[in-house]
Structures are given as C-alpha cells and as structure tokens.
C-alpha cells in the first residue's frame, strides 16, 4: 500500500504530492513529534503524577474501586502513574497506531499489562459494555488533549463525549480544570505581524531622486485578518517590546470533572486601562489545576511573569498565544473596557469593547492564582455571557491568506526594506525592464516607485486591486512559461527576487529562484542585472539552551522505563527523509555558538544552474566550551557588491556565543545523534559534507566531529 505525501519541490516552487511507502507518513509524524519534549517536561509530569495520586486517594476514600480512562495516552506514562498510585483498572486510549503499539510495549516492559488495556481508537469510537472496549465506565478521567490554544486539538468534543458515554457522573478528573488568561497590549513588533505599515521608498527629493511614500491599500487596513492563533515562545518577546494596557485578565475556566459543552461561548472581563495607547494585540496562556482545591498547578505563563524568569519551566509542546484584534483602537488610562473572548469547539478569538455592564469587579487579587513570584497583576474572574458576541474575524483582503505572520514582519522590516531599495536604486535606470519572481513581494512596487521603465510580475503576488500596484504588469504565468510576447518584445534588464516562496520550508528551498533565472536566460538582456547576484549557505555548531529536549532520548521518565519510545523515534529519524535538517525559528530558541559561523556553499545566480551536483566538505574548530547539540544553517543573499541580506544571523555573536536571529525566516537545524562535549581549545572540529542536487533542488547534509 502506498500513501501520498506533500513535499516542497525547490525545482518548481510548488508543493508536490509524491507517492511513498505506507510507512513514510507515520515515520515523519514520529520523527518530528513532540513526544520527547513532553517526556522531558518534568514540571508537567510531576504535576500530573501528584494530581493522579490525589484523585485515586479521593476515590478510594469513598470506598470505590478505581477505574481510570486515559484519553490520548501516548506512551502510557499517565496510565502507569495511575496504576502505581493504586488504580484497579486503566483503559488507555490512543488513536495513532504506532504510538499505541509503543505504549503496549512500554506497559508490558514495566509490568503493568494486567491492569492497563491499550485501546487503539479515537475516544469517541470507544464502547462500554460486556463486549465493549471498556467493561465499565470510569470514575477517574485522565487526559492530555491540549495544545497551545488549549482546545485546538479537539479537547472539548472528546470531553463532551466522554462525560456522555465513558465516565460516571461525578467522576474525578486530572486535570480538574483549566483557566485561560489574557492581557491586552500595544506592540509595534507584534502588530507588524498582521498589518502592512506605510513604506518610504527613496528620498523623493533632490535632483535625480525618485521615491514615494507607499500606503497600504484600504482593503488591507480594513481587513480583520485571519483569526487563527499565532503560537510562539512568548518568553522570547522581551517585555520592552510591548506596553501592557490591561492587567492579566482571567477570561474563563473549564471544569473537566463535569459535562463539557462544545457550543460556541463568549466571556468578557472588565478592567480599567492601565496606560494610554493603541489596543492591538492580546497575549494569552492557560494553566491546569490538577486538583479541585487548586494546590497543584501547571502553568503556561511566560517567563517574564516570574520574579525569577529562570525558574519558569520550558516546554515546546505548549507555548503561548498571540491574537490580533480585528482593528486597533486608541485607549486612555482609566477608561473602562471589556475584553471579550469567543470560542467554538476548536479555536478562540478576542475583541475589545467599551464597558457595557453596571458594576466593575474590583476584588482583591490576593486570592487569585498567579505563578510563584509573579511580577504581573492578575484580575479575578468576572466573566459574563455577552448578548451579541463579536463575529469570528475573517480575512477579506487575501493578504493574510498569502502572507504568514513572519512574512508580514519581514515586509515591515525597515532595515531590510532599505537594503532592497538601496540595491534597486543602484542598478535601476529610466530604461530598466524589470521582472520579479518572488511570492507576494513588494519589490515590483519599489522598482516602479524608483522610476523603472517597465515592471512585470510573475508568480503569486498580492498586488491585485491594490493602490500600490500602479505601473506594474501582472502576469498569471509561471516563469518557465514566459515568452517575449508577454514582455511586449522587450528583454529583461533587471531580474529580481528577495527570494521568497510560500512553499519553502528549509533555507535552500529559496534556490527555486536559480531555476527561474535559468528558465528565463533566453529573455535576459546581455549584461542584465540579477538581484540578488548570489546566495551562500552558512552554518555553525550550536549548544541549545532548551531545544535539544525535543530530540533527546528519555530512557527513564519519572521512574518508568520508556526506552521503547526512544527506539521508535530513532528508527523513524533513520528513515529516509527524516534524516534531513528540520526548520525552526531560532529567535524563539536561544543557543550559543560553539564554532565561528562560516559560508560553506555559494550559488552564483548570474550563471545558469549547473548540470552536475555541487559538493562541499570541510571542518570548523570548536572555539567555545559547551555541549554541541547540532548545527544551525541559513542563507544569506548578496544583493549587490556592498549589500547583503541575511535570513539567519542578524547581528554579531557575543563573546560568550549568544546569537541574534532574524524573526522573519526559519533556519535549518540538524541535531547530532550524540551531543559533543567541547573544551573550546580547538582540539576538536565540527565536520560537514554537503551536496546540492540540481535535479531535485535538495541539499543532502552530513555532520560529525573529529578530534585530535
């Protein structure tokens, strides 16, 4: 049996559906999963264990037999905790077949097969009865069905079904409840991820100067944007990057020990504006109370809410959420507002309105939960159902469907824009005939504003019905299909790209531009400018502060042997494409450079694509002590002789090795199978071997360590 898998094709810039063996899809799922991250999350594990022990004690105190239903069991860890705590029977449900098989092996290895039954089904398909999957309804419900948005993985439908069909009324639940928090802020940084800002192209003054101030089209500024959550490591967004306009508001709670509804709901929290500004963005996170009293709490709060940020637990399977308001609005300190959250069974969205209720809650915040040593003020729960909940935001301008959040930020990066404008100004003349081949790029607009004779765009762009597109010809045609006819018989004097393509996953997927340049070689004017003229692939060996956890074997977790899980993950990592580098936004994941950064491959766009593979081998000495977890890879683009744009490092590496990464692009990360302990004296080196395959557009990578 075969399966079809989507795969970015750098030779065409498209997402190809390729036939692979039936094992391919689940190997990818396992290799890129967050199972290891969860197993390494000691805070999560110990809070669950404490909550499970307490729930089992409560049931036994009632003189009842303890029957557990564990939905989304994964490795079976929580079920084993329950049996160890004294549960008489545990039904562990896992829908992903390879994971269910691993759980079966782990449960057997730890000696719990007689009390734990693994059920390889979706929980909504589980049956109860003499011939059913469960012989009786459970009186303890354990789940781990949450994502960064809390409900995005279908937690509410699963809970609703479980309470109707699988558990007893009045059952114990671990976690017992969840609480969602939100804070309204003004942030130029975060707002730049959803709205295009005005752009200045050129000086617009003086003899020979051409330029203009470009304003976003009205369709974009009026657009409410996409309602989907932006999940990030909010701990890496410095508090200096935003101004808090509200306290941290308690928006709503879900009690998992009682029947749960999937019906759409809305809740409002009322507050006094703490600082005048522009209400733009809502920061949100949640916590889990593992027991009814709220003594056992697992919090997702960002580290800057802690008095000691280093004490905040790190996790990547649960992060924090950023929501963008449909429109920014000015607010004044002391003004009374309502922050409203709406949710269906899978997603949340927020809005801000003037206060419409009679009383403003002003209870003491002393009794309200906040992380240990919290530095922020929490507003108690004062949530009401609203009569007319705000509608779900919906993109009407198409830009939010074409540009993702980092892409908005990239287009709003003034320094980056200045680099491209300066490069264009240095090569454009009044006779320039330009062609742009990047997705959703503003380069054609810049070229027109700088006085180019003719500007043509091929490939997917956001310029239609756009006041910024005057003087730009739009062609719905792929570069390799372009002929002299579409160019009006003229030859291209400036071929330009950022390059950016929406299908790119790894840094070198942008080499699709090279394929376009080669296909267009017959249409280029002799001596034509290609911008960028070249690209280079860079790398350095790094020690991750925390990201290493997502690929590190666990062995024993809270006293249970989960090594079969390690073996399964490693087997999947060894399976074909799973050995590749993987994309990560490294600005969210602090790391130290243990080697100097170095360009290891160069791609000359002024020449056509080579016919034969291009290889590069070498080594980089370790110059700092530390544990090398892997390699970071990124592209840099030489726009002109003097202007370079980086899609990776965007600042110097500190003496201690701290790295500054762009927020706009993902970098490639290759994890070493075994981390290397570096003494930093140059006696050991990171070795690399890379090969670019022109036929596929892929770069195969292999890394190791050599020592004297």
Coordinates of N, CA and C in Angstrom, one line a residue, residues 14-228:
X14 N 6.7 24.5 -6.1 CA 5.4 24.0 -5.9 C 5.4 23.0 -4.8
X15 N 4.3 22.7 -4.3 CA 4.1 21.6 -3.3 C 3.7 20.3 -4.1
X16 N 4.6 19.4 -4.2 CA 4.3 18.2 -5.0 C 3.7 17.1 -4.1
X17 N 2.8 16.3 -4.6 CA 2.3 15.1 -3.9 C 3.0 13.9 -4.5
X18 N 3.8 13.3 -3.6 CA 4.7 12.2 -4.1 C 4.2 10.9 -3.4
X19 N 4.4 9.8 -4.2 CA 4.0 8.5 -3.7 C 5.1 8.0 -2.8
X20 N 4.8 7.5 -1.6 CA 5.8 6.9 -0.7 C 5.2 5.7 -0.1
X21 N 6.0 4.9 0.6 CA 5.5 3.7 1.2 C 4.6 4.0 2.3
X22 N 3.8 3.1 2.7 CA 2.8 3.3 3.7 C 3.4 3.7 5.1
X23 N 4.7 3.4 5.2 CA 5.4 3.8 6.5 C 5.8 5.2 6.5
X24 N 5.9 5.9 5.3 CA 6.6 7.2 5.3 C 5.9 8.2 6.2
X25 N 4.5 8.3 6.1 CA 3.8 9.3 6.7 C 4.0 9.2 8.2
X26 N 3.8 8.0 8.8 CA 3.9 8.0 10.3 C 5.3 8.1 10.7
X27 N 6.3 7.7 9.9 CA 7.7 8.0 10.3 C 8.0 9.5 10.4
X28 N 7.4 10.2 9.5 CA 7.6 11.7 9.5 C 6.9 12.2 10.8
X29 N 5.7 11.7 11.1 CA 5.0 12.2 12.2 C 5.7 11.9 13.5
X30 N 6.3 10.7 13.6 CA 7.0 10.3 14.9 C 8.3 11.1 14.9
X31 N 9.1 11.2 13.8 CA 10.4 11.9 13.8 C 10.3 13.3 14.2
X32 N 9.2 14.0 13.8 CA 9.0 15.4 14.1 C 8.1 15.7 15.2
X33 N 7.7 14.7 16.0 CA 6.7 14.8 17.0 C 7.3 15.5 18.3
X34 N 6.5 15.8 19.2 CA 6.9 16.5 20.5 C 6.9 15.5 21.6
X35 N 6.8 14.2 21.3 CA 6.8 13.2 22.4 C 7.9 13.3 23.4
X36 N 9.2 13.5 22.8 CA 10.3 13.6 23.7 C 10.2 14.9 24.5
X37 N 9.8 16.0 23.9 CA 9.6 17.2 24.7 C 8.7 17.0 25.9
X38 N 7.6 16.3 25.7 CA 6.7 16.1 26.8 C 7.3 15.2 27.9
X39 N 8.0 14.2 27.5 CA 8.6 13.3 28.4 C 9.7 14.0 29.2
X40 N 10.4 15.0 28.6 CA 11.4 15.7 29.3 C 10.8 16.9 30.1
X41 N 9.5 17.1 30.0 CA 8.9 18.2 30.8 C 8.6 17.7 32.2
X42 N 9.6 17.8 33.1 CA 9.5 17.3 34.4 C 8.3 18.0 35.2
X43 N 8.2 19.3 35.0 CA 7.1 20.1 35.7 C 5.8 19.5 35.3
X44 N 5.5 19.3 34.1 CA 4.2 18.7 33.6 C 4.1 17.3 34.2
X45 N 5.1 16.5 34.1 CA 5.0 15.1 34.6 C 4.7 15.0 36.1
X46 N 5.4 15.8 36.9 CA 5.3 15.7 38.3 C 3.9 16.2 38.8
X47 N 3.4 17.3 38.1 CA 2.1 17.8 38.4 C 1.0 16.8 38.1
X48 N 1.1 16.2 36.9 CA 0.2 15.1 36.6 C 0.2 14.0 37.7
X49 N 1.4 13.6 38.0 CA 1.6 12.5 39.0 C 0.9 12.8 40.3
X50 N 1.2 14.1 40.8 CA 0.6 14.5 42.0 C -0.9 14.5 41.9
X51 N -1.4 15.1 40.8 CA -2.9 15.1 40.6 C -3.5 13.8 40.6
X52 N -2.9 12.8 39.9 CA -3.4 11.4 39.8 C -3.4 10.8 41.2
X53 N -2.3 10.9 41.9 CA -2.3 10.3 43.3 C -3.5 10.9 44.1
X54 N -3.7 12.2 44.0 CA -4.8 12.8 44.8 C -6.1 12.3 44.4
X55 N -6.3 12.1 43.1 CA -7.6 11.7 42.6 C -7.9 10.2 43.0
X56 N -6.9 9.4 42.9 CA -7.0 8.0 43.3 C -7.4 7.9 44.8
X57 N -6.7 8.7 45.6 CA -7.0 8.7 47.1 C -8.4 9.1 47.3
X58 N -8.9 10.1 46.6 CA -10.3 10.6 46.8 C -11.3 9.5 46.5
X59 N -11.1 8.7 45.4 CA -12.0 7.7 45.1 C -11.9 6.5 46.1
X60 N -10.7 6.2 46.5 CA -10.6 5.1 47.5 C -11.2 5.5 48.8
X61 N -11.1 6.8 49.1 CA -11.7 7.3 50.4 C -13.3 7.1 50.4
X62 N -13.8 7.0 49.2 CA -15.3 6.8 49.1 C -15.6 5.3 49.1
X63 N -14.6 4.5 49.2 CA -14.8 3.0 49.2 C -15.1 2.4 47.8
X64 N -14.7 3.1 46.8 CA -15.0 2.7 45.4 C -13.7 2.1 44.8
X65 N -14.0 1.2 43.8 CA -12.9 0.6 43.0 C -12.5 1.7 42.0
X66 N -11.2 1.8 41.8 CA -10.7 2.9 41.0 C -10.5 2.4 39.5
X67 N -11.4 3.0 38.6 CA -11.3 2.6 37.2 C -11.0 3.9 36.4
X68 N -9.9 3.9 35.7 CA -9.3 5.1 35.0 C -9.5 5.0 33.5
X69 N -9.9 6.1 32.9 CA -9.9 6.3 31.5 C -8.9 7.3 31.2
X70 N -7.9 6.9 30.4 CA -6.8 7.8 30.0 C -6.9 8.1 28.5
X71 N -7.4 9.3 28.1 CA -7.6 9.6 26.7 C -6.3 10.3 26.2
X72 N -5.8 9.8 25.1 CA -4.6 10.3 24.5 C -3.4 9.9 25.3
X73 N -3.3 8.6 25.5 CA -2.3 8.1 26.5 C -0.8 8.2 26.0
X74 N -0.6 8.3 24.7 CA 0.8 8.4 24.2 C 1.6 7.2 24.6
X75 N 2.6 7.4 25.4 CA 3.5 6.4 25.8 C 2.9 5.5 26.9
X76 N 1.7 5.9 27.4 CA 1.1 5.2 28.5 C 1.6 5.6 29.9
X77 N 2.4 6.7 29.9 CA 3.0 7.2 31.1 C 2.0 7.5 32.2
X78 N 0.9 8.2 31.9 CA -0.1 8.6 32.9 C -0.8 7.4 33.4
X79 N -1.1 6.5 32.5 CA -1.7 5.2 33.0 C -0.9 4.5 34.0
X80 N 0.4 4.4 33.7 CA 1.3 3.7 34.6 C 1.4 4.5 36.0
X81 N 1.3 5.8 35.9 CA 1.3 6.6 37.1 C 0.0 6.2 37.9
X82 N -1.1 6.1 37.2 CA -2.4 5.8 37.9 C -2.3 4.4 38.6
X83 N -1.8 3.4 37.9 CA -1.8 2.1 38.5 C -0.8 2.1 39.7
X84 N 0.3 2.8 39.5 CA 1.3 2.9 40.6 C 0.6 3.6 41.8
X85 N -0.3 4.5 41.6 CA -0.9 5.2 42.6 C -2.0 4.4 43.3
X86 N -2.4 3.2 42.7 CA -3.4 2.4 43.3 C -4.6 2.1 42.5
X87 N -4.7 2.5 41.2 CA -5.8 2.3 40.4 C -6.0 0.8 40.2
X88 N -7.2 0.3 40.1 CA -7.5 -1.1 39.9 C -7.5 -1.5 38.5
X89 N -8.0 -0.6 37.6 CA -8.0 -0.9 36.2 C -7.9 0.4 35.4
X90 N -7.2 0.3 34.3 CA -7.0 1.5 33.5 C -7.2 1.2 32.0
X91 N -8.0 2.0 31.4 CA -8.2 1.9 29.9 C -7.5 3.1 29.3
X92 N -6.5 2.8 28.5 CA -5.6 3.8 27.9 C -5.9 3.9 26.4
X93 N -6.5 5.0 26.0 CA -6.9 5.2 24.6 C -5.9 6.0 23.8
X94 N -5.5 5.5 22.6 CA -4.5 6.2 21.7 C -4.9 5.9 20.3
X95 N -5.2 6.9 19.5 CA -5.7 6.8 18.2 C -4.6 6.5 17.2
X96 N -3.4 7.0 17.4 CA -2.2 6.8 16.5 C -1.6 5.5 16.7
X97 N -1.8 4.6 15.7 CA -1.4 3.2 15.8 C 0.0 3.0 16.2
X98 N 1.0 3.6 15.6 CA 2.4 3.3 16.0 C 2.6 3.7 17.5
X99 N 1.9 4.8 17.9 CA 2.1 5.2 19.3 C 1.4 4.2 20.3
X100 N 0.2 3.7 19.8 CA -0.5 2.7 20.6 C 0.3 1.4 20.8
X101 N 1.0 1.0 19.7 CA 1.9 -0.2 19.8 C 3.1 0.1 20.7
X102 N 3.6 1.3 20.6 CA 4.7 1.6 21.6 C 4.3 1.6 23.0
X103 N 3.1 2.1 23.3 CA 2.5 2.1 24.6 C 2.3 0.7 25.1
X104 N 1.9 -0.2 24.2 CA 1.7 -1.6 24.6 C 3.0 -2.2 25.1
X105 N 4.1 -1.9 24.3 CA 5.4 -2.4 24.6 C 5.9 -1.8 25.9
X106 N 5.7 -0.5 26.1 CA 6.2 0.1 27.3 C 5.4 -0.4 28.6
X107 N 4.1 -0.5 28.5 CA 3.3 -1.0 29.6 C 3.8 -2.4 30.0
X108 N 4.0 -3.3 28.9 CA 4.5 -4.6 29.2 C 5.9 -4.6 29.9
X109 N 6.7 -3.8 29.3 CA 8.1 -3.7 29.9 C 8.1 -3.3 31.3
X110 N 7.2 -2.5 31.7 CA 7.1 -2.0 33.1 C 6.3 -2.9 34.0
X111 N 5.7 -4.0 33.4 CA 4.9 -4.9 34.3 C 3.5 -4.5 34.6
X112 N 2.9 -3.7 33.7 CA 1.5 -3.3 34.1 C 0.5 -3.8 33.1
X113 N 0.8 -4.8 32.3 CA -0.1 -5.3 31.3 C -1.4 -5.9 31.9
X114 N -1.3 -6.4 33.1 CA -2.5 -7.0 33.7 C -3.6 -5.9 34.2
X115 N -3.1 -4.7 34.3 CA -4.1 -3.7 34.8 C -4.3 -2.5 33.8
X116 N -3.5 -2.5 32.7 CA -3.7 -1.4 31.7 C -4.0 -2.0 30.4
X117 N -5.1 -1.6 29.8 CA -5.6 -2.1 28.5 C -5.4 -0.9 27.5
X118 N -4.6 -1.2 26.4 CA -4.4 -0.1 25.4 C -5.5 -0.3 24.4
X119 N -6.2 0.8 24.1 CA -7.3 0.8 23.1 C -6.9 1.7 21.9
X120 N -6.6 1.1 20.8 CA -6.2 1.9 19.6 C -7.4 2.4 18.8
X121 N -8.0 3.4 19.4 CA -9.2 4.0 18.7 C -9.2 5.5 19.1
X122 N -10.1 6.2 18.4 CA -10.4 7.6 18.8 C -11.4 7.4 20.0
X123 N -11.3 8.2 21.0 CA -12.1 8.1 22.2 C -13.6 8.1 21.9
X124 N -14.0 8.8 20.8 CA -15.4 8.9 20.5 C -15.9 7.6 19.9
X125 N -15.0 6.7 19.5 CA -15.4 5.4 19.0 C -15.3 4.3 20.0
X126 N -14.9 4.6 21.2 CA -14.8 3.6 22.3 C -16.2 3.2 22.8
X127 N -16.3 1.9 23.1 CA -17.6 1.4 23.5 C -17.5 0.8 25.0
X128 N -18.6 0.8 25.7 CA -18.6 0.3 27.0 C -19.7 -0.8 27.1
X129 N -19.3 -1.8 27.8 CA -20.3 -2.9 28.0 C -19.5 -4.3 28.1
X130 N -20.3 -5.3 28.3 CA -19.7 -6.6 28.4 C -18.8 -7.0 27.3
X131 N -19.2 -6.7 26.0 CA -18.4 -7.0 24.8 C -17.7 -5.7 24.3
X132 N -17.7 -4.6 25.0 CA -17.1 -3.4 24.6 C -15.6 -3.3 24.9
X133 N -15.1 -2.1 24.4 CA -13.7 -1.9 24.7 C -13.4 -1.7 26.2
X134 N -14.4 -1.1 26.9 CA -14.4 -1.0 28.4 C -15.5 -1.8 29.0
X135 N -15.2 -2.5 30.0 CA -16.3 -3.3 30.6 C -17.1 -2.5 31.6
X136 N -16.7 -1.3 31.9 CA -17.4 -0.5 32.9 C -17.0 1.0 32.7
X137 N -17.8 1.9 33.1 CA -17.5 3.3 33.0 C -16.4 3.6 34.0
X138 N -15.6 4.6 33.7 CA -14.5 5.0 34.6 C -15.0 6.0 35.6
X139 N -14.3 6.0 36.8 CA -14.6 7.1 37.8 C -13.5 8.0 38.0
X140 N -12.4 7.8 37.2 CA -11.3 8.8 37.1 C -11.0 9.0 35.6
X141 N -11.0 10.3 35.2 CA -10.8 10.7 33.8 C -9.4 11.4 33.7
X142 N -8.5 10.9 33.0 CA -7.2 11.5 32.8 C -7.0 11.8 31.4
X143 N -6.6 13.0 31.1 CA -6.4 13.4 29.7 C -5.2 14.3 29.5
X144 N -4.7 14.3 28.3 CA -3.7 15.2 27.9 C -4.0 15.5 26.4
X145 N -5.0 16.4 26.2 CA -5.6 16.6 24.9 C -5.3 18.1 24.5
X146 N -4.4 18.7 25.1 CA -4.3 20.2 24.9 C -3.2 20.6 24.0
X147 N -3.4 21.8 23.3 CA -2.4 22.4 22.5 C -2.2 23.8 23.1
X148 N -1.4 24.6 22.4 CA -1.1 25.9 22.9 C -2.3 26.8 23.1
X149 N -3.4 26.5 22.3 CA -4.6 27.3 22.4 C -5.6 26.6 23.4
X150 N -5.2 25.6 24.0 CA -5.9 24.7 25.0 C -6.9 23.8 24.3
X151 N -7.7 24.3 23.4 CA -8.8 23.5 22.8 C -8.6 23.1 21.4
X152 N -7.4 23.5 20.8 CA -7.2 23.3 19.4 C -7.1 21.9 18.9
X153 N -6.8 20.9 19.8 CA -6.7 19.5 19.4 C -8.0 18.8 19.6
X154 N -9.1 19.5 19.8 CA -10.4 18.8 19.9 C -10.7 18.3 21.3
X155 N -10.1 19.0 22.3 CA -10.3 18.6 23.7 C -11.8 18.7 24.1
X156 N -12.5 19.7 23.7 CA -13.9 19.9 24.1 C -14.8 18.8 23.6
X157 N -14.8 18.4 22.3 CA -15.6 17.3 21.8 C -15.3 16.0 22.5
X158 N -14.0 15.7 22.8 CA -13.6 14.5 23.4 C -14.1 14.4 24.9
X159 N -14.0 15.6 25.6 CA -14.6 15.6 26.9 C -16.1 15.5 26.9
X160 N -16.7 16.1 26.0 CA -18.2 16.1 25.9 C -18.7 14.6 25.7
X161 N -18.0 13.9 24.8 CA -18.4 12.5 24.5 C -18.1 11.7 25.7
X162 N -16.9 11.9 26.3 CA -16.5 11.0 27.5 C -17.5 11.1 28.6
X163 N -18.0 12.3 28.9 CA -18.9 12.5 30.0 C -20.3 11.9 29.7
X164 N -20.6 11.9 28.4 CA -21.9 11.3 28.0 C -21.9 9.8 28.0
X165 N -20.7 9.2 27.6 CA -20.7 7.8 27.3 C -19.7 6.9 28.1
X166 N -18.6 7.5 28.6 CA -17.5 6.7 29.1 C -17.2 6.8 30.5
X167 N -17.6 7.9 31.2 CA -17.3 8.0 32.6 C -18.6 8.2 33.5
X168 N -18.4 7.9 34.7 CA -19.5 8.0 35.7 C -19.8 9.5 36.0
X169 N -21.0 9.8 36.4 CA -21.4 11.2 36.8 C -20.6 11.4 38.1
X170 N -20.1 12.6 38.2 CA -19.3 13.0 39.4 C -17.9 12.4 39.5
X171 N -17.4 12.0 38.3 CA -16.1 11.4 38.3 C -15.0 12.4 38.7
X172 N -13.8 11.9 39.1 CA -12.7 12.7 39.3 C -12.0 12.9 37.9
X173 N -11.4 14.1 37.8 CA -10.7 14.4 36.5 C -9.3 15.0 36.8
X174 N -8.4 14.5 36.0 CA -7.0 15.1 36.1 C -6.6 15.4 34.7
X175 N -6.4 16.7 34.4 CA -6.6 17.9 35.3 C -8.0 18.1 35.6
X176 N -8.2 18.8 36.8 CA -9.6 19.1 37.2 C -10.2 20.2 36.4
X177 N -9.4 21.2 36.1 CA -10.0 22.4 35.4 C -8.8 23.1 34.7
X178 N -9.2 24.0 33.7 CA -8.2 24.8 33.1 C -8.7 26.3 33.2
X179 N -7.8 27.2 33.3 CA -8.1 28.6 33.3 C -7.4 29.3 32.2
X180 N -8.1 30.1 31.4 CA -7.5 30.9 30.3 C -7.3 32.4 30.8
X181 N -6.1 32.9 30.5 CA -5.7 34.3 30.9 C -5.4 35.0 29.6
X182 N -5.6 36.4 29.7 CA -5.3 37.2 28.6 C -4.9 38.6 29.0
X183 N -4.0 39.2 28.2 CA -3.6 40.6 28.6 C -3.6 41.4 27.3
X184 N -4.2 42.6 27.3 CA -4.3 43.5 26.2 C -3.0 44.3 26.2
X185 N -2.4 44.4 25.0 CA -1.1 45.2 24.9 C -1.1 46.0 23.6
X186 N -0.2 47.0 23.6 CA 0.2 47.7 22.4 C 1.7 47.2 22.1
X187 N 1.9 46.8 20.8 CA 3.2 46.3 20.4 C 3.4 46.6 19.0
X188 N 4.4 47.5 18.7 CA 4.7 47.7 17.3 C 5.3 46.5 16.7
X189 N 6.1 45.7 17.4 CA 6.7 44.5 16.9 C 5.6 43.5 16.5
X190 N 4.7 43.2 17.5 CA 3.7 42.1 17.2 C 2.7 42.6 16.2
X191 N 2.3 43.9 16.2 CA 1.3 44.4 15.3 C 1.8 44.3 13.8
X192 N 3.2 44.4 13.7 CA 3.8 44.3 12.4 C 3.6 42.9 11.8
X193 N 3.1 42.0 12.6 CA 2.9 40.6 12.0 C 1.5 40.4 11.4
X194 N 0.7 41.5 11.4 CA -0.6 41.3 10.9 C -1.1 42.4 10.0
X195 N -0.4 43.6 10.0 CA -0.8 44.7 9.2 C 0.4 45.3 8.5
X196 N 0.3 45.6 7.2 CA 1.4 46.2 6.5 C 1.5 47.7 6.8
X197 N 2.6 48.1 7.2 CA 2.9 49.5 7.6 C 3.2 50.4 6.4
X198 N 3.0 51.7 6.4 CA 3.5 52.6 5.4 C 4.9 52.4 5.1
X199 N 5.3 52.6 3.9 CA 6.7 52.4 3.5 C 7.3 53.6 2.7
X200 N 8.5 54.0 3.0 CA 9.1 55.1 2.3 C 10.1 54.5 1.4
X201 N 9.9 54.7 0.1 CA 10.8 54.2 -1.0 C 11.6 55.4 -1.6
X202 N 12.8 55.5 -1.3 CA 13.6 56.6 -1.9 C 13.4 57.9 -1.1
X203 N 14.2 58.9 -1.4 CA 14.1 60.2 -0.7 C 12.9 61.0 -1.2
X204 N 12.7 60.9 -2.6 CA 11.6 61.7 -3.1 C 12.0 63.2 -3.3
X205 N 13.2 63.6 -3.0 CA 13.6 64.9 -3.1 C 14.9 65.1 -3.8
X206 N 15.2 66.2 -4.3 CA 16.5 66.4 -4.9 C 16.6 66.0 -6.3
X207 N 17.6 66.6 -7.1 CA 17.7 66.3 -8.5 C 18.1 64.8 -8.7
X208 N 17.3 64.2 -9.6 CA 17.6 62.8 -9.9 C 17.1 61.8 -9.0
X209 N 16.4 62.3 -7.9 CA 15.9 61.3 -6.9 C 14.4 61.0 -7.3
X210 N 14.1 59.7 -7.2 CA 12.8 59.2 -7.3 C 12.4 58.5 -6.1
X211 N 11.1 58.6 -5.6 CA 10.7 57.9 -4.4 C 9.3 58.2 -4.1
X212 N 8.8 57.6 -3.1 CA 7.4 57.8 -2.8 C 7.1 57.2 -1.4
X213 N 6.1 57.7 -0.7 CA 5.6 57.1 0.5 C 4.4 56.2 0.1
X214 N 4.6 54.9 0.3 CA 3.6 53.9 -0.1 C 2.7 53.6 1.1
X215 N 1.4 53.7 0.9 CA 0.4 53.4 1.9 C -0.2 52.1 1.6
X216 N -0.5 51.3 2.7 CA -1.2 50.0 2.4 C -2.6 50.3 1.8
X217 N -3.1 49.4 1.0 CA -4.4 49.6 0.3 C -5.5 49.5 1.4
X218 N -6.5 50.3 1.2 CA -7.7 50.3 2.1 C -8.2 48.9 2.4
X219 N -8.2 48.0 1.4 CA -8.8 46.7 1.7 C -8.0 45.9 2.7
X220 N -6.7 46.2 2.8 CA -5.9 45.6 3.8 C -6.1 46.2 5.2
X221 N -6.1 47.5 5.2 CA -6.2 48.2 6.5 C -7.6 48.0 7.2
X222 N -8.6 47.7 6.3 CA -9.9 47.5 6.9 C -10.1 46.0 7.2
X223 N -9.2 45.1 6.8 CA -9.4 43.7 7.0 C -9.2 43.3 8.4
X224 N -10.0 42.4 8.9 CA -9.9 41.9 10.3 C -8.8 40.9 10.4
X225 N -8.3 40.4 9.3 CA -7.2 39.5 9.4 C -7.7 38.0 9.6
X226 N -6.7 37.1 9.7 CA -7.1 35.7 10.0 C -7.2 35.5 11.5
X227 N -8.2 34.7 11.9 CA -8.5 34.6 13.3 C -7.6 33.5 13.9
X228 N -6.8 32.8 13.1 CA -6.0 31.7 13.7 C -5.0 32.2 14.6

